XYZ file of C-alpha atoms in Angstrom:
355
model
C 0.000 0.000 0.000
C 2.839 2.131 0.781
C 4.441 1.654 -2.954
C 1.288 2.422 -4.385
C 0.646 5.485 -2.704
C 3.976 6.556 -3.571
C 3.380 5.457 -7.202
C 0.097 7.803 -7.096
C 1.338 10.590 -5.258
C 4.137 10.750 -8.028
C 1.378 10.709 -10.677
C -0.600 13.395 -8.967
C 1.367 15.567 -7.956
C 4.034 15.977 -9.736
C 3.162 14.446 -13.302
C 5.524 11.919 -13.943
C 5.021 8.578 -16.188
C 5.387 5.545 -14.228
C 5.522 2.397 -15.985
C 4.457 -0.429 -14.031
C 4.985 -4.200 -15.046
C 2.944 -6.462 -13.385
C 0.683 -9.683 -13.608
C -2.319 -8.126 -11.254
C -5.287 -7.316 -13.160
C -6.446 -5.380 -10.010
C -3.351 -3.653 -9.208
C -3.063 -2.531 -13.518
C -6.687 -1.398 -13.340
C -6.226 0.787 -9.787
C -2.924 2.586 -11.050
C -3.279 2.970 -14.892
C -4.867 4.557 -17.642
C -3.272 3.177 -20.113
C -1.650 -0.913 -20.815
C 0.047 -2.841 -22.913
C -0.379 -6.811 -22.849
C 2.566 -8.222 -23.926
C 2.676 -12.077 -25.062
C 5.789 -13.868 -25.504
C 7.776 -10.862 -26.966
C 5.191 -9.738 -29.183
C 2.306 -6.910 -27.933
C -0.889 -8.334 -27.801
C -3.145 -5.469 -27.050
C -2.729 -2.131 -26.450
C -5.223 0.619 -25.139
C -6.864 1.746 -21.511
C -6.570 -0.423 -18.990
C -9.680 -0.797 -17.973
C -10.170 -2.715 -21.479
C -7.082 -4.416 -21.338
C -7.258 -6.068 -17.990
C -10.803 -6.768 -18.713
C -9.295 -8.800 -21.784
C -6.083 -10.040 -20.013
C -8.416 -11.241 -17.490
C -10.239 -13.633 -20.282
C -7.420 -15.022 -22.385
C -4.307 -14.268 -20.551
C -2.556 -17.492 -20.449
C -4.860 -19.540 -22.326
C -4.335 -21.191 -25.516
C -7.136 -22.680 -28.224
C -8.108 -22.672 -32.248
C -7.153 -19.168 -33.689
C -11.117 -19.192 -34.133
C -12.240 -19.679 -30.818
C -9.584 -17.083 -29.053
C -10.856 -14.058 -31.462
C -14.788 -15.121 -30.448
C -13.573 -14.722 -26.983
C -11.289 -11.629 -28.091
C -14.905 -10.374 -29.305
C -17.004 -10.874 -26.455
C -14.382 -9.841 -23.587
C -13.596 -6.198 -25.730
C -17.810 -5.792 -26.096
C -17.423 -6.598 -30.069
C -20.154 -8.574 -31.620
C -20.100 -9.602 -34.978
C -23.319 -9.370 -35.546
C -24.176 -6.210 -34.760
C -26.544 -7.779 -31.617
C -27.130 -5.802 -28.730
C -29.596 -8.215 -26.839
C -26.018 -9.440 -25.014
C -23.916 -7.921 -22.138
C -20.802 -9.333 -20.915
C -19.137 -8.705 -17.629
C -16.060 -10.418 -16.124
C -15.508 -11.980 -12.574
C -11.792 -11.770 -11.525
C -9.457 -11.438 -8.441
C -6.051 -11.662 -7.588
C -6.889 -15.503 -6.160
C -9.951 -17.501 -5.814
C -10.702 -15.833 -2.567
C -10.913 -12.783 -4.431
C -12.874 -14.022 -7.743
C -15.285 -15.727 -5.568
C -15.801 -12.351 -3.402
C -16.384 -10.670 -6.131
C -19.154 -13.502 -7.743
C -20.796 -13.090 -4.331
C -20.954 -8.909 -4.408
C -22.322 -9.608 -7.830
C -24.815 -12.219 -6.992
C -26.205 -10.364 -3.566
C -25.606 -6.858 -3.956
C -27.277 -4.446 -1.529
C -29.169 -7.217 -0.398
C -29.301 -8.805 3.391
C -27.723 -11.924 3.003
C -28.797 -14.061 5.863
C -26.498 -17.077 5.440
C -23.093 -17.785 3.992
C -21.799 -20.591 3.448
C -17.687 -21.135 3.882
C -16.195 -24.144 2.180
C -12.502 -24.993 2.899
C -10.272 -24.462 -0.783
C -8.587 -27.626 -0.106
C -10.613 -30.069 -1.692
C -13.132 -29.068 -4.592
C -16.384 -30.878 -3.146
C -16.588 -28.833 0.004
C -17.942 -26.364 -2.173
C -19.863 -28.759 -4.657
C -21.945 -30.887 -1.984
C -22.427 -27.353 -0.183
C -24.359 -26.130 -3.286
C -27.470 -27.717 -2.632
C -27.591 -25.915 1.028
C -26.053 -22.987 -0.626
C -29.397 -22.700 -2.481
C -31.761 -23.182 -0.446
C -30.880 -20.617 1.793
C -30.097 -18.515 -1.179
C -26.204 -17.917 0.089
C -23.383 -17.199 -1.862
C -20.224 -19.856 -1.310
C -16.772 -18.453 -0.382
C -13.958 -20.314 -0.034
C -11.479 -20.249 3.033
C -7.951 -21.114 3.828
C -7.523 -24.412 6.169
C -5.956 -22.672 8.420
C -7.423 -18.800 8.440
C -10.279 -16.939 6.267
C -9.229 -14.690 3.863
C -9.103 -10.892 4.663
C -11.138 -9.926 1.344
C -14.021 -12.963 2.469
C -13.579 -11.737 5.938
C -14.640 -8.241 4.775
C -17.913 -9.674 2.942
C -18.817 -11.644 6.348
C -18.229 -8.431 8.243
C -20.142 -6.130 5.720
C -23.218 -8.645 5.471
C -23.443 -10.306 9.364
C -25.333 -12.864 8.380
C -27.413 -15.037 11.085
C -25.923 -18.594 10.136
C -22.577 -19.863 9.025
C -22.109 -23.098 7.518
C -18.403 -24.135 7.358
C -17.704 -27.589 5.201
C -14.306 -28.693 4.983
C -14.068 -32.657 4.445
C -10.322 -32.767 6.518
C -11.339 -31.015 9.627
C -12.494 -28.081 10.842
C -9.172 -25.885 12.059
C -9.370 -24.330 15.663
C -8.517 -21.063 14.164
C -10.991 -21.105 11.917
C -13.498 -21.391 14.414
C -12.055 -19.379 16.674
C -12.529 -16.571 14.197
C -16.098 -17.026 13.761
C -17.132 -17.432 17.536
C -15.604 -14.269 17.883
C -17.732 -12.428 15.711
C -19.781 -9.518 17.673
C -23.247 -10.533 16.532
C -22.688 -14.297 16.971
C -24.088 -15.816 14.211
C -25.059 -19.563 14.032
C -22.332 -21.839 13.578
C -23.310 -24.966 11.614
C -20.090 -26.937 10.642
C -19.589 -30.114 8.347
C -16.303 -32.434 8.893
C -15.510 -36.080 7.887
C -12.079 -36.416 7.931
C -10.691 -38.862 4.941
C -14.533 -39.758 4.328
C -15.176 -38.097 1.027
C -18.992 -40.297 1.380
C -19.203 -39.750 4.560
C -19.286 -36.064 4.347
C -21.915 -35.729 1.126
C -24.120 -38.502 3.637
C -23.851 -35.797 6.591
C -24.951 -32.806 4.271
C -27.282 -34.868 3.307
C -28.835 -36.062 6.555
C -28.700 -32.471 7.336
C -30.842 -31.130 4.557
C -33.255 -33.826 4.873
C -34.474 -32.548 8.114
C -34.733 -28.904 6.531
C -37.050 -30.290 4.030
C -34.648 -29.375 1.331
C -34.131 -31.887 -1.228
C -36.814 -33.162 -3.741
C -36.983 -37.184 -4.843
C -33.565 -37.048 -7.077
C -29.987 -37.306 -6.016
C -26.660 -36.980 -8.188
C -23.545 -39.087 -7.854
C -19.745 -38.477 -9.262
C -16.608 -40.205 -8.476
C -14.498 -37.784 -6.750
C -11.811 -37.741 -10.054
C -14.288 -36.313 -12.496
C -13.378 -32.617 -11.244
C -14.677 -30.475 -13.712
C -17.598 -32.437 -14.664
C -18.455 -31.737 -11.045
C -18.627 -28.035 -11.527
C -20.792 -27.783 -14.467
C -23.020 -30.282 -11.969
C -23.564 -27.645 -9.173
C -26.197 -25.121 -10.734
C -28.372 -28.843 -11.673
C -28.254 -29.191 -7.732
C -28.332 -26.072 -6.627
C -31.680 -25.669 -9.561
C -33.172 -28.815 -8.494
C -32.792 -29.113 -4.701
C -30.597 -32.408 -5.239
C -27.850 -33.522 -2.797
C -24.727 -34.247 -4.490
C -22.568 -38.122 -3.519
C -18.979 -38.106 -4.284
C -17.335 -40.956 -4.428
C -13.924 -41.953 -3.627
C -13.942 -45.415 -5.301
C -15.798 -47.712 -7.426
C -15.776 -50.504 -4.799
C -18.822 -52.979 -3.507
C -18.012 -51.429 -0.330
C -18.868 -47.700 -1.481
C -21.785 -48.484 -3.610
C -23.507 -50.495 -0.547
C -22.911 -47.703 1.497
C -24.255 -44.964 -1.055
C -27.455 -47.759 -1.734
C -28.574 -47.808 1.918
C -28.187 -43.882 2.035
C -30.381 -43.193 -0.732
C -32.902 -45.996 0.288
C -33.027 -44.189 3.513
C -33.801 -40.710 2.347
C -36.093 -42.403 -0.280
C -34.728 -41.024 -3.214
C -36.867 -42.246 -6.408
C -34.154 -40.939 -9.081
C -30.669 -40.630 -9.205
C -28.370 -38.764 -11.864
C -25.581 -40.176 -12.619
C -22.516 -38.163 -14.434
C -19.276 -38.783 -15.966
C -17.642 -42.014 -15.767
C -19.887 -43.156 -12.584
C -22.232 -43.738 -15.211
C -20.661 -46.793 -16.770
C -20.103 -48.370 -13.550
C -22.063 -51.437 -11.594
C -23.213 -49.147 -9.371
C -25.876 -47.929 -11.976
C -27.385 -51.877 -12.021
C -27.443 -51.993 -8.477
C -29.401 -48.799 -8.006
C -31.850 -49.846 -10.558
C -32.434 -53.148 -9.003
C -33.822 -51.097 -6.123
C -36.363 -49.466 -7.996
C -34.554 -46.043 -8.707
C -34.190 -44.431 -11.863
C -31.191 -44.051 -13.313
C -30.422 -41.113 -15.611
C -26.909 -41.641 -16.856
C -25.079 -38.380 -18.359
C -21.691 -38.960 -20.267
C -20.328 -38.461 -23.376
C -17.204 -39.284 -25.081
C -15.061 -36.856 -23.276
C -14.950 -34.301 -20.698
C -16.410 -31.303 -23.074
C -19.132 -33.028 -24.006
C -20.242 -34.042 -20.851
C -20.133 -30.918 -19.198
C -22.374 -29.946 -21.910
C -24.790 -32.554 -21.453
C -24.917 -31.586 -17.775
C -25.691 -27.691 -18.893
C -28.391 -29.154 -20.567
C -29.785 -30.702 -17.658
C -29.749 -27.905 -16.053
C -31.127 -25.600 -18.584
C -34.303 -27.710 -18.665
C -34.914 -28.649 -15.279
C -35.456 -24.811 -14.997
C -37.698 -24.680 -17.925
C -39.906 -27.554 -16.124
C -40.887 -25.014 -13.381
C -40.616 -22.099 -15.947
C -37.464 -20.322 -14.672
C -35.490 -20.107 -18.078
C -31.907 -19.350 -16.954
C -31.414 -15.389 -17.931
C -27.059 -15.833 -16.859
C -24.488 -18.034 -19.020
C -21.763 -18.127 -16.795
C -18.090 -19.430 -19.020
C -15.690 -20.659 -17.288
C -11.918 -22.360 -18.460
C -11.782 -25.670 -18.344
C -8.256 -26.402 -17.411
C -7.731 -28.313 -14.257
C -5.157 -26.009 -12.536
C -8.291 -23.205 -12.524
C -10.464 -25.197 -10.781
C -9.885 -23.039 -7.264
C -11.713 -19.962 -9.436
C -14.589 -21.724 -9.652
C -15.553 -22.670 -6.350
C -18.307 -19.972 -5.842
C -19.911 -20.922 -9.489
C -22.777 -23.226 -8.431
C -23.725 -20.653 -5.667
C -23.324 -17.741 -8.285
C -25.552 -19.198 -10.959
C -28.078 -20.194 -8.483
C -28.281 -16.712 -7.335
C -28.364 -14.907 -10.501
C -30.875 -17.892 -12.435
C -27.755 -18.690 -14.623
C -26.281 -22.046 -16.025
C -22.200 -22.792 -16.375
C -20.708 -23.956 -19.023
């Protein structure tokens, strides 16, 4: 804070040109009026920064079809080729995923009370996934936490909002720390925490059990193996949508699928989804020989079934009329995965779908 000031008090006051080189987005847009996005040597873009980052943001980094990048190009600088304006674009960013998913929850909430948020330890991508179903129902954005600490920029949204409950999921424990931090909290909100250390089953059963007796799930469940990462994103707005819990699970063994059997037998679950490569698996047969539907989503590869999911969710929300009015695009490269643990929250808030 102290360079920057410097930086601005040298701008200010006494007129000079600072060049700044940096890989911050926010730091760029705060000190600039003008960038330059260099790529491998060459100058990518050049104008005000506000465009740039906004650009940089998109595509920095990534690669794909000469084709695809310009569409993207298009849609991130406001260009459409068609001369359409029945489109807007906007970009979520931060500096981390504790700041992208801040931001997705400003967005989502706004001015608005927000009565309940739900904290989901960034350690592990289904703390946030099985949380989406709770997420939703209480109509709370998802922000992820450190395992150790929360993160000054989501401990500013807590503090802003106060909300009356606080549902902390984090499959490998709940730190002291962490809950130290919360019981300290002047209004004392509700604490409701989720933990099942090294029981990746265990901890979508307790969720779960939970929502049962809060009346929130309807007659259909959906079940991943806990590999299929990013198929698991694109599954979050279908629960959050259509008040389904969400089973990971660690292995395909007898042992699992007995377990996950006599948990959806219990909570009389009529229909179960099953997506990505948990569709091809015995445990499919087994459910059916119950008497539960199976409705098996895959494709060929991981694109394709991420788009079937969409799908799914696009038309479970035209069954009750509720056409989704918010496309939310996200990369699909595994190392992102972290930026996209508020999505399923986000698009349940907004009425949007993520592809």
């Amino acid at each position: 804070k102290k360079c920057e000031d410097r930086i601005n008090e040298l701008i200010e006051k006494h007129s000079v040109t600072v060049l700044i080189v940096s890989h911050s987005n926010d730091q760029i847009a705060r000190l600039c009026n003008k960038a330059i996005w260099i790529e491998k040597g060459h100058t990518r873009m050049m104008g005000d920064a506000e465009t740039v980052c906004r650009v940089y943001g998109g595509l920095g980094g990534r690669t794909g079809s000469v084709e695809s990048e310009q569409r993207v190009f298009n849609a991130l600088c406001g260009i459409d080729p068609d001369n359409s304006d029945n489109c807007n674009y906007s970009i979520i960013s931060g500096d981390n995923c504790y700041g992208t998913a801040t931001r997705a929850a400003i967005l989502s909430t706004g001015a608005n009370p927000v009565d309940t948020v739900v904290l989901t330890c960034s350690n592990v991508h289904i703390n946030a996934i099985i949380a989406s179903g709770i997420a939703s129902h209480y109509h709370a954005p998802i922000l992820p936490i450190k395992t150790d600490c929360i993160p000054d920029i989501v401990e500013q949204f807590v503090m802003n909002k106060k909300p009356t409950r606080i549902v902390l999921v984090d499959r490998d424990g709940i730190d002291e720390e962490v809950l130290n931090q919360l019981q300290t909290l002047a209004w004392h909100p509700e604490v409701i925490a989720f933990a099942n250390p090294n029981d990746t089953l265990g901890l979508s059963a307790d969720l779960c059990d939970y929502g049962s007796k809060q009346n929130i799930w309807h007659d259909t469940a959906i079940v991943l193996k806990f590999q299929d990462n990013i198929e698991s994103f694109a599954a979050a707005p279908l629960a959050s949508r259509g008040g389904m819990p969400i089973f990971f699970l660690a292995e395909c063994s007898q042992e699992q699928f007995f377990s996950l059997s006599r948990t959806l037998e219990k909570y009389h679950f009529k229909n179960v989804i099953a997506i990505g490569s948990i569709a091809e698996s015995e445990l499919c047969t087994e459910l059916e020989s119950k008497d539960m539907k199976v409705i098996k989503i895959a494709g060929s590869s991981t694109s394709e079934t991420c788009l079937k999911v969409t799908l799914a969710a696009y038309h479970e929300a035209a069954k009750h009329n509720e056409l989704p009015i918010e496309l939310c695009l996200s990369s699909q490269t595994l190392g992102q995965w972290p930026e996209l643990l508020a999505c399923g929250s986000y698009c349940a808030l907004v009425d949007g779908i993520l592809l």
